[in-house]
Coordinates of C-alpha atoms in Angstrom, one line a residue:
Chain A
M1 CA 0.0 0.1 0.2
V2 CA 1.4 3.3 -0.6
A3 CA 1.6 5.7 2.5
I4 CA -0.1 9.2 2.0
D5 CA 0.4 12.0 4.4
G6 CA -2.2 12.8 7.1
A7 CA -4.7 15.3 5.2
A8 CA -5.0 13.5 1.8
A9 CA -5.9 10.9 4.3
K10 CA -8.4 12.9 6.0
E11 CA -9.6 13.7 2.5
L12 CA -9.9 10.4 1.2
V13 CA -11.9 8.8 4.3
A14 CA -14.4 11.7 3.8
S15 CA -14.7 11.1 0.3
I16 CA -15.5 7.3 0.8
A17 CA -17.7 8.4 3.8
D18 CA -20.3 10.3 1.5
D19 CA -20.6 7.7 -1.3
L20 CA -21.3 5.0 1.2
P21 CA -25.3 3.7 0.6
V22 CA -26.0 4.4 4.4
G23 CA -26.4 7.9 6.3
I24 CA -23.6 8.5 8.8
W25 CA -24.4 10.6 12.2
A26 CA -22.1 11.0 14.7
A27 CA -22.7 12.8 17.8
R28 CA -21.1 13.6 21.5
A29 CA -22.8 11.7 24.3
P30 CA -24.7 12.3 25.9
S31 CA -25.2 16.2 24.9
G32 CA -26.0 15.1 21.2
E33 CA -23.6 17.7 19.7
L34 CA -22.9 17.0 16.2
I35 CA -19.6 16.2 15.0
Y36 CA -20.1 14.7 11.8
A37 CA -23.0 13.5 9.2
N38 CA -22.3 12.1 5.6
R39 CA -23.8 13.1 2.1
T40 CA -26.1 10.1 2.5
F41 CA -27.3 11.2 5.5
T42 CA -28.6 14.4 4.1
E43 CA -30.0 12.5 0.6
I44 CA -32.0 10.5 3.3
M45 CA -33.0 13.0 5.7
G46 CA -33.9 15.6 3.0
M47 CA -32.1 18.6 4.8
S48 CA -28.5 18.6 6.4
A49 CA -27.4 17.5 9.6
R50 CA -28.0 20.1 12.1
D51 CA -25.9 21.3 14.9
D52 CA -28.6 23.2 16.7
V53 CA -30.4 20.3 18.3
A54 CA -29.5 18.7 21.3
A55 CA -30.3 14.9 22.5
G56 CA -33.7 14.7 23.5
Q57 CA -34.9 17.0 21.0
Y58 CA -34.7 15.1 17.4
A59 CA -38.2 14.1 16.5
A60 CA -39.9 17.5 15.1
P61 CA -36.7 19.3 13.7
Y62 CA -36.0 16.2 11.5
G63 CA -39.4 15.3 11.1
I64 CA -39.0 11.7 12.7
Y65 CA -42.5 9.6 13.0
D66 CA -43.5 6.3 13.5
R67 CA -45.4 4.3 11.4
K68 CA -48.5 5.2 13.1
G69 CA -47.9 8.8 11.7
A70 CA -47.3 10.2 15.5
L71 CA -43.8 11.9 16.5
Y72 CA -41.4 9.5 17.1
P73 CA -41.3 9.4 21.1
E74 CA -37.8 11.0 22.4
D75 CA -37.1 8.7 25.0
Q76 CA -37.2 5.5 22.2
M77 CA -35.2 6.9 19.7
P78 CA -32.0 5.3 18.6
F79 CA -29.8 7.7 20.6
M80 CA -31.2 7.6 23.6
R81 CA -31.7 3.9 23.9
A82 CA -27.6 3.4 22.9
L83 CA -27.0 6.1 25.7
R84 CA -29.4 4.5 27.9
D85 CA -28.5 0.7 27.5
R86 CA -24.6 1.0 26.1
R87 CA -25.2 -1.3 23.7
T88 CA -25.8 -1.4 20.0
V89 CA -29.6 -0.7 19.2
T90 CA -31.4 -1.3 16.0
V91 CA -35.1 0.2 15.3
D92 CA -36.8 0.0 11.6
D93 CA -40.5 1.6 12.5
I94 CA -38.7 4.8 11.8
V95 CA -41.0 7.0 9.4
I96 CA -39.4 10.2 8.0
H97 CA -41.3 13.2 6.9
R98 CA -39.2 15.1 4.4
P99 CA -39.5 19.0 3.6
D100 CA -40.0 18.1 0.2
G101 CA -43.0 16.1 1.8
A102 CA -41.8 12.7 0.8
Q103 CA -41.7 10.2 3.6
V104 CA -39.1 7.4 3.9
N105 CA -38.8 4.1 6.1
I106 CA -35.9 4.1 8.1
R107 CA -33.8 1.4 9.5
A108 CA -31.4 3.1 12.1
Q109 CA -28.6 1.3 14.3
A110 CA -27.2 3.4 16.9
R111 CA -23.9 2.3 18.3
P112 CA -22.0 4.0 21.2
I113 CA -18.2 4.6 21.4
F114 CA -16.7 4.4 24.6
D115 CA -12.7 5.4 25.7
A116 CA -10.3 3.8 27.5
E117 CA -12.1 4.3 30.6
Q118 CA -15.4 2.9 29.5
Q119 CA -16.8 6.2 29.6
L120 CA -19.2 6.5 26.6
T121 CA -17.9 9.4 25.0
H122 CA -20.0 9.3 21.5
I123 CA -22.5 7.7 19.4
V124 CA -22.9 7.0 15.5
I125 CA -25.9 6.1 13.9
A126 CA -26.4 4.2 10.6
F127 CA -29.8 5.5 8.7
I128 CA -30.7 2.6 5.8
D129 CA -33.6 3.6 3.6
I130 CA -35.7 0.7 3.7
S131 CA -39.1 2.1 2.0
R132 CA -38.7 -0.5 -0.9
E133 CA -38.7 -3.2 1.8
V134 CA -41.6 -2.0 3.5
A135 CA -43.4 -1.2 0.2
A136 CA -42.8 -4.9 -0.9
E137 CA -44.0 -6.2 2.6
R138 CA -47.5 -4.5 2.2
V139 CA -48.0 -5.7 -0.8
R140 CA -47.1 -9.2 0.4
D141 CA -49.6 -9.0 3.1
N142 CA -52.5 -7.5 1.0
F143 CA -52.0 -9.9 -1.5
L144 CA -52.2 -13.0 1.2
S145 CA -55.2 -11.6 2.4
I146 CA -56.9 -10.9 -0.9
A147 CA -55.7 -14.4 -2.2
S148 CA -57.1 -16.4 1.2
H149 CA -60.3 -15.0 0.8
E150 CA -60.8 -15.1 -3.1
L151 CA -59.9 -18.7 -2.9
R152 CA -62.1 -19.5 0.1
T153 CA -64.9 -18.9 -1.4
P154 CA -65.0 -21.7 -4.1
I155 CA -63.4 -23.9 -1.7
A156 CA -66.2 -23.3 0.7
T157 CA -68.4 -24.1 -1.8
L158 CA -67.0 -27.2 -3.4
Q159 CA -66.2 -28.6 0.1
L160 CA -70.2 -28.2 0.9
K161 CA -71.1 -29.9 -2.3
V162 CA -68.9 -32.9 -2.1
Q163 CA -70.0 -33.3 1.6
S164 CA -73.5 -33.5 0.8
M165 CA -72.9 -35.9 -1.9
L166 CA -70.9 -37.9 0.2
F167 CA -73.8 -37.6 3.0
R168 CA -76.5 -38.8 0.6
C169 CA -74.2 -41.8 -1.0
R170 CA -73.7 -43.0 2.6
N171 CA -77.2 -43.3 3.2
E172 CA -77.9 -45.4 0.0
A173 CA -77.3 -49.4 -0.3
D174 CA -77.0 -49.8 -3.9
A175 CA -73.6 -50.6 -5.3
I176 CA -72.9 -47.0 -7.2
A177 CA -73.7 -45.4 -4.5
E178 CA -71.0 -47.3 -2.8
R179 CA -67.9 -46.7 -5.6
M180 CA -69.3 -43.1 -5.3
T181 CA -68.7 -42.9 -1.8
E182 CA -65.2 -44.3 -2.2
W183 CA -64.8 -41.5 -5.1
L184 CA -65.9 -38.8 -2.9
S185 CA -64.0 -39.6 0.0
V186 CA -60.8 -38.7 -2.4
C187 CA -62.3 -35.5 -3.6
E188 CA -63.4 -34.5 0.2
H189 CA -59.7 -35.2 1.2
Q190 CA -58.7 -33.1 -1.3
V191 CA -60.7 -30.5 -0.8
R192 CA -60.0 -30.6 2.9
R193 CA -56.3 -30.2 2.3
L194 CA -57.2 -27.4 0.2
A195 CA -58.9 -25.6 2.8
A196 CA -56.6 -26.3 5.5
L197 CA -53.8 -24.8 3.1
S198 CA -56.1 -21.6 2.6
D199 CA -57.1 -21.7 6.2
Q200 CA -53.1 -21.1 6.9
L201 CA -52.8 -18.2 4.6
L202 CA -55.4 -16.2 6.0
D203 CA -54.0 -17.1 9.6
V204 CA -50.5 -15.5 8.2
S205 CA -52.0 -12.6 6.9
R206 CA -54.3 -11.9 10.0
I207 CA -50.9 -12.4 12.3
Q208 CA -48.8 -10.0 10.0
A209 CA -51.6 -7.4 10.1
G210 CA -51.3 -7.5 13.5
R211 CA -55.4 -8.3 13.5
F212 CA -55.4 -10.9 16.3
E213 CA -58.4 -10.5 18.8
L214 CA -58.5 -11.7 22.2
D215 CA -61.9 -13.2 23.0
L216 CA -62.4 -14.4 26.2
E217 CA -65.4 -16.6 27.2
E218 CA -66.2 -18.8 30.1
L219 CA -66.3 -22.2 28.9
D220 CA -65.5 -25.7 30.2
L221 CA -61.8 -26.3 28.4
V222 CA -62.1 -30.1 28.7
A223 CA -65.2 -30.3 26.6
L224 CA -63.7 -27.7 23.9
L225 CA -61.0 -29.9 23.6
R226 CA -63.0 -33.0 23.6
T227 CA -65.3 -31.6 20.6
S228 CA -61.7 -30.3 18.7
I229 CA -60.4 -34.2 18.9
A230 CA -64.0 -34.9 17.8
L231 CA -63.7 -32.8 14.7
F232 CA -60.4 -33.6 14.1
S233 CA -61.0 -37.5 14.0
E234 CA -64.0 -36.6 11.9
Q235 CA -61.8 -35.1 9.6
S236 CA -58.8 -36.9 9.7
R237 CA -60.6 -40.6 9.6
D238 CA -58.5 -41.5 6.8
E239 CA -55.4 -41.4 8.5
G240 CA -56.6 -44.3 11.1
T241 CA -54.9 -42.3 14.3
E242 CA -56.5 -43.2 17.3
L243 CA -57.1 -40.1 19.6
R244 CA -57.0 -40.0 23.5
L245 CA -57.7 -37.1 25.9
E246 CA -56.6 -37.8 29.3
G247 CA -56.9 -35.6 32.4
P248 CA -59.8 -34.1 34.6
L249 CA -63.2 -34.5 33.4
S250 CA -64.1 -30.6 33.1
L251 CA -62.3 -27.5 33.6
H252 CA -63.7 -24.4 34.0
G253 CA -62.0 -20.9 33.2
R254 CA -62.4 -18.2 30.4
F255 CA -60.5 -18.9 27.3
D256 CA -60.6 -17.9 23.8
A257 CA -62.2 -20.8 22.3
H258 CA -61.3 -20.2 18.7
R259 CA -57.4 -19.6 19.7
V260 CA -57.5 -22.7 21.7
E261 CA -59.0 -24.8 18.9
H262 CA -56.9 -23.5 16.6
I263 CA -53.6 -24.3 18.6
V264 CA -54.9 -27.9 19.4
T265 CA -55.8 -28.4 15.7
N266 CA -52.3 -27.4 14.6
L267 CA -50.4 -29.8 17.0
L268 CA -53.2 -32.6 16.4
S269 CA -52.6 -32.5 12.4
N270 CA -48.9 -32.3 13.2
A271 CA -49.2 -35.2 15.4
V272 CA -51.1 -37.3 13.0
K273 CA -49.0 -36.1 10.1
Y274 CA -45.3 -37.5 11.7
G275 CA -47.1 -39.4 14.2
R276 CA -46.7 -42.8 12.5
G277 CA -49.9 -44.0 13.0
R278 CA -49.5 -44.6 16.5
P279 CA -52.0 -43.3 19.1
V280 CA -51.6 -39.5 20.1
V281 CA -52.7 -38.7 23.6
M282 CA -53.6 -35.1 24.7
T283 CA -53.4 -34.7 28.4
V284 CA -54.6 -31.2 30.3
S285 CA -53.4 -30.6 33.7
T286 CA -53.1 -27.0 36.0
I287 CA -50.0 -25.9 37.7
G288 CA -51.0 -22.9 39.6
E289 CA -52.3 -20.3 37.5
R290 CA -51.4 -22.2 34.6
V291 CA -53.2 -24.4 31.9
H292 CA -51.1 -27.1 30.2
I293 CA -52.2 -29.2 27.0
E294 CA -49.7 -31.8 26.0
V295 CA -50.0 -33.2 22.9
R296 CA -47.6 -36.3 22.7
D297 CA -46.9 -38.5 19.7
Q298 CA -44.8 -41.7 19.3
G299 CA -43.2 -40.6 16.1
I300 CA -40.4 -39.9 14.1
G301 CA -39.6 -37.1 16.6
V302 CA -37.7 -33.7 16.7
A303 CA -34.0 -33.6 17.0
P304 CA -32.6 -31.4 20.0
E305 CA -30.9 -28.8 17.5
D306 CA -34.7 -28.4 15.5
H307 CA -36.5 -27.8 18.5
A308 CA -36.3 -23.7 18.1
R309 CA -36.3 -23.4 14.3
I310 CA -39.5 -25.4 13.7
F311 CA -41.5 -22.5 15.5
Q312 CA -40.4 -20.0 12.8
P313 CA -42.2 -19.4 9.3
F314 CA -41.4 -21.8 6.5
E315 CA -39.5 -24.4 8.5
R316 CA -39.7 -28.1 9.0
A317 CA -37.1 -30.6 10.5
V318 CA -37.9 -32.8 7.6
S319 CA -37.6 -32.9 3.9
P320 CA -40.5 -31.3 2.4
R321 CA -40.4 -34.0 -0.3
S322 CA -41.2 -36.3 2.5
Y323 CA -44.1 -34.8 4.4
G324 CA -46.0 -32.0 2.3
G325 CA -47.5 -28.3 3.7
L326 CA -46.5 -25.2 3.9
G327 CA -44.3 -25.5 7.5
L328 CA -46.9 -23.0 8.6
G329 CA -48.5 -24.5 11.1
L330 CA -46.6 -24.4 14.4
W331 CA -45.6 -20.9 13.7
I332 CA -49.3 -20.0 13.6
A333 CA -49.8 -22.1 16.5
H334 CA -46.7 -20.4 18.5
Q335 CA -47.9 -16.5 17.1
S336 CA -51.4 -18.0 18.6
A337 CA -50.3 -19.1 21.7
S338 CA -48.5 -16.0 22.6
K339 CA -51.3 -13.8 21.9
I340 CA -53.4 -15.5 24.5
G341 CA -50.7 -15.0 27.1
G342 CA -49.2 -18.6 26.6
S343 CA -46.4 -20.4 25.6
I344 CA -45.7 -23.0 23.6
R345 CA -42.6 -25.6 23.4
V346 CA -41.4 -29.3 22.3
E347 CA -39.5 -32.1 24.3
S348 CA -38.5 -34.8 22.1
E349 CA -35.4 -37.1 21.0
P350 CA -35.3 -38.4 17.4
A351 CA -37.4 -41.3 16.9
G352 CA -38.5 -41.1 20.3
G353 CA -42.0 -39.1 19.7
A354 CA -42.8 -35.5 20.3
K355 CA -44.2 -34.0 23.4
F356 CA -45.6 -30.0 22.1
I357 CA -46.7 -28.7 25.8
V358 CA -49.1 -25.6 25.3
E359 CA -49.2 -23.0 28.4
L360 CA -52.0 -20.7 28.6
P361 CA -53.1 -18.7 31.8
W362 CA -56.0 -20.0 33.9
L363 CA -58.1 -16.9 34.4
R364 CA -61.3 -17.4 36.6
Chain B
M1 CA -92.8 -30.0 10.3
A2 CA -89.1 -29.9 10.4
S3 CA -87.5 -26.4 11.1
L4 CA -87.4 -23.4 8.3
I5 CA -83.9 -22.4 7.8
L6 CA -83.4 -18.7 5.5
V7 CA -80.1 -18.9 3.8
V8 CA -78.8 -15.4 2.5
D9 CA -75.6 -15.3 0.3
D10 CA -74.9 -13.7 -3.2
D11 CA -72.9 -16.7 -4.3
D12 CA -75.7 -18.8 -6.2
D13 CA -73.6 -21.9 -5.9
F14 CA -72.7 -21.8 -2.4
R15 CA -75.8 -20.6 -1.4
L16 CA -78.0 -23.4 -3.2
T17 CA -75.7 -26.0 -2.0
C18 CA -76.1 -24.8 1.3
I19 CA -80.0 -25.0 1.3
E20 CA -79.5 -28.8 -0.7
A21 CA -77.0 -29.7 2.1
L22 CA -79.7 -28.6 5.0
M23 CA -82.5 -30.1 3.2
T24 CA -80.2 -33.5 2.9
A25 CA -80.3 -33.4 7.1
G26 CA -84.0 -32.8 6.7
Y27 CA -84.5 -29.2 7.4
R28 CA -86.5 -26.8 4.9
A29 CA -84.8 -24.2 3.5
N30 CA -85.1 -21.2 1.4
G31 CA -82.7 -18.6 0.1
A32 CA -82.2 -14.8 -1.0
A33 CA -79.3 -13.0 -2.6
N34 CA -78.9 -9.9 -0.6
G35 CA -80.3 -8.2 2.7
I36 CA -82.9 -6.5 0.7
E37 CA -84.1 -9.7 -1.1
A38 CA -84.0 -11.5 2.5
L39 CA -86.2 -8.7 4.4
A40 CA -88.5 -8.7 1.6
L41 CA -89.2 -12.1 2.0
L42 CA -89.2 -11.9 6.2
R43 CA -91.7 -9.2 5.5
S44 CA -94.0 -11.0 2.8
G45 CA -96.0 -12.7 5.6
G46 CA -95.1 -15.8 5.2
E47 CA -93.7 -18.6 7.6
L48 CA -90.7 -17.3 9.4
P49 CA -87.5 -19.0 9.1
G50 CA -86.1 -21.0 12.8
M51 CA -82.6 -19.1 11.8
I52 CA -81.0 -17.5 9.6
V53 CA -77.7 -18.5 7.7
L54 CA -76.2 -14.9 6.8
D55 CA -73.1 -13.9 4.4
L56 CA -71.4 -10.7 5.1
M57 CA -70.3 -9.4 1.7
M58 CA -73.0 -8.9 -0.6
P59 CA -74.0 -6.2 -3.1
E60 CA -77.5 -4.2 -2.2
M61 CA -77.4 -4.1 1.3
D62 CA -74.6 -6.2 3.1
G63 CA -74.7 -9.0 6.4
Y64 CA -74.1 -5.6 8.6
D65 CA -77.1 -3.5 7.4
F66 CA -79.4 -6.6 7.2
R67 CA -78.3 -7.6 11.0
D68 CA -78.9 -3.8 11.7
A69 CA -82.1 -3.9 10.4
Q70 CA -83.6 -7.4 11.8
L71 CA -82.2 -6.2 15.2
H72 CA -84.8 -3.2 15.0
D73 CA -87.7 -5.0 13.5
A74 CA -89.4 -6.6 16.8
R75 CA -90.9 -9.3 14.8
L76 CA -87.5 -10.6 13.0
A77 CA -85.3 -9.5 16.0
P78 CA -85.5 -13.1 17.8
I79 CA -84.5 -14.9 15.0
P80 CA -81.2 -16.5 15.4
V81 CA -78.6 -15.6 12.8
L82 CA -75.4 -17.8 11.9
V83 CA -73.0 -15.6 10.1
M84 CA -70.8 -17.5 7.8
T85 CA -68.3 -15.8 6.3
A86 CA -65.2 -17.0 3.7
G87 CA -62.4 -15.1 5.5
G88 CA -61.4 -12.0 7.7
Q89 CA -62.3 -11.1 11.0
P90 CA -65.9 -9.9 11.2
A91 CA -66.2 -6.7 13.0
T92 CA -68.3 -8.4 15.8
D93 CA -69.1 -5.6 17.7
R94 CA -71.6 -4.5 14.6
L95 CA -73.4 -8.0 14.9
V96 CA -74.3 -8.3 18.0
G97 CA -75.8 -11.8 19.4
A98 CA -74.7 -13.6 16.2
T99 CA -72.9 -16.8 16.0
F100 CA -70.1 -17.1 13.9
L101 CA -68.9 -20.1 11.3
S102 CA -66.2 -20.5 8.6
K103 CA -67.5 -21.2 5.4
L104 CA -64.9 -23.9 5.4
A105 CA -66.1 -25.4 8.3
P106 CA -67.0 -29.5 8.1
L107 CA -70.4 -30.3 7.4
P108 CA -70.9 -32.0 10.6
K109 CA -70.2 -28.8 12.3
L110 CA -72.7 -26.5 10.3
F111 CA -75.3 -29.3 11.5
A112 CA -74.3 -29.3 15.0
V113 CA -74.5 -25.5 15.2
V114 CA -77.3 -24.8 13.2
E115 CA -79.4 -27.6 15.7
R116 CA -78.2 -25.6 18.4
L117 CA -79.3 -22.1 17.2
L118 CA -83.1 -23.9 16.5
T119 CA -83.5 -25.2 20.0
R120 CA -81.9 -22.2 21.2
A121 CA -84.7 -20.1 19.3
T122 CA -87.6 -17.9 21.0
P123 CA -91.0 -19.4 20.4
A124 CA -92.1 -16.1 18.8
S125 CA -89.5 -17.3 15.7
R126 CA -90.3 -20.8 15.9
L127 CA -94.1 -22.6 14.1
P128 CA -96.0 -24.8 16.6
L129 CA -94.9 -28.4 15.3

C-alpha cells in the first residue's frame, strides 16, 4: 500500500464516507452535539444535519415519526436507547417526513463508542432507507389477505357440495352409491387439504396485519378439547390414528375458544402427520395459575437442534419432499399461543416421539 | 314439521349448495341473494324461519346492514343468526348476538351449530310443530 500523508488521508476517508449507501451521523454523548454527517444522511433526511438541536429534541426538527404517523417518542430514539443501554440498538419503524413532502422508511442502528476508561463518549448512527422493503411487505400482506379470501369462497362451495353428495351416498345401499362414496371420499380429502392450506394463508395474513383479537369467554376447556378432537378425528379418519384425551372431566375458566381450538388442531394435525399411525394422547392439567395442554405422539420425533427452528415460518425438521404442507402450522400455533398470553414448546428426541406443551393463563 | 332455515348469500352456488345440504339433513330451507331480498321475504307475511344463515359481503345490502335492520324489527329480531364468512375477521361489534362459523367448517359442525341455534330459538320465531 502507498503511504499518504495525514491531510490526503482525511480527504480520502471523507470522500469514501460520503459515497457510502448508508447515512452516517455522529455526535458527542450525552449532549448530542453534532460532530459529523455524511452526504447520504443529507439525501435520506432531505436536509443537512443540524448542529442546533440537542439530544432529546430530535423528532420535530428532523420530522421523525413512527409508522402510525405520531412523532417518534424522544425516549425511544436510537440515540437515547444506546445511551441508556450502553449497547448497539437497531429500530426499523422510523418514518422520516421530509421537508419536500416525501416519506422515507428508515432502519437506524445506533452504536455507542467508549474511551479507554469505558466512558461512553460518542454515538454513531447508521441510517438505511428501507422504503422499498416496507412497500414490498405491504404488497405481500395485501396479496395474502385477498388471495386467501378469494380462494376460500370457491373452496367452501366445493367442500359443501362434495360433503353433501357424500352424506347422500352413505345413506344409499346400492353398488353405485358405494363406489361413489369411495370416489367422493378422495375428493373430500383433497378439498380439505385445500381448505386447510387456505386457512393457513388467512392466519398468516391476520398475524402480519396484527389483527388477532382476544375473545375470552367462560367455558369448559375439557369439553372444548373433546369437541376439537372429535371434529379432528372426523376430518382425518382416513389416517386411522387413535386420538385420546386424558385429564380431569372438566376444567372451567375464561379462554379464547377459537384460538385454543386453533392451536390444538394445528398440534393434532402435526402429531397425526408425523406420528407413524401410533396413538396420539392429549393431556390437560393445571399448575398454579397456568393450564398445560400436552400433545404427545410416538412418531419420528424432533432432533434437539431443531426444537427452536420448527416454530419459525416456512421451517420444518424434515424434508418437504417426504412430508407436504407449507411449514406454517407450528409458527401459527406459536403466534396464537403468545397472543393469548401463553407459550408453546417441544420436548423430543429423534425417533422417540414428540411432546408439544402448550401453557395458557388460567383465568377464572 | 321440520324447521325452516333462510340462507342469505349472493354466491348462487354456495347458497343453493347450502340449502341442499340443510335439506339433506332433514331441514326445510329457502334462500335470498342479499339483505334487501331477505328482508322482503321475511316481511312478505309467509312462515318465519327458525334461523338465518348470513353471508357478510353482499351487494345491495350486506350482512351488517341486514343484521341491523333485523334487530330493529321486533318481529324479526328474535330469529337466531349464523354468520358464515369465507375469510377475514368479522366486525363482531356490528353483529350483536350472532353466532359465527367459517364457510370452510365441515358439514357435521354446520349441522351441530344449526341444531343448537334452532333449539335456542325463542318461541316467537318458531311455528308450533
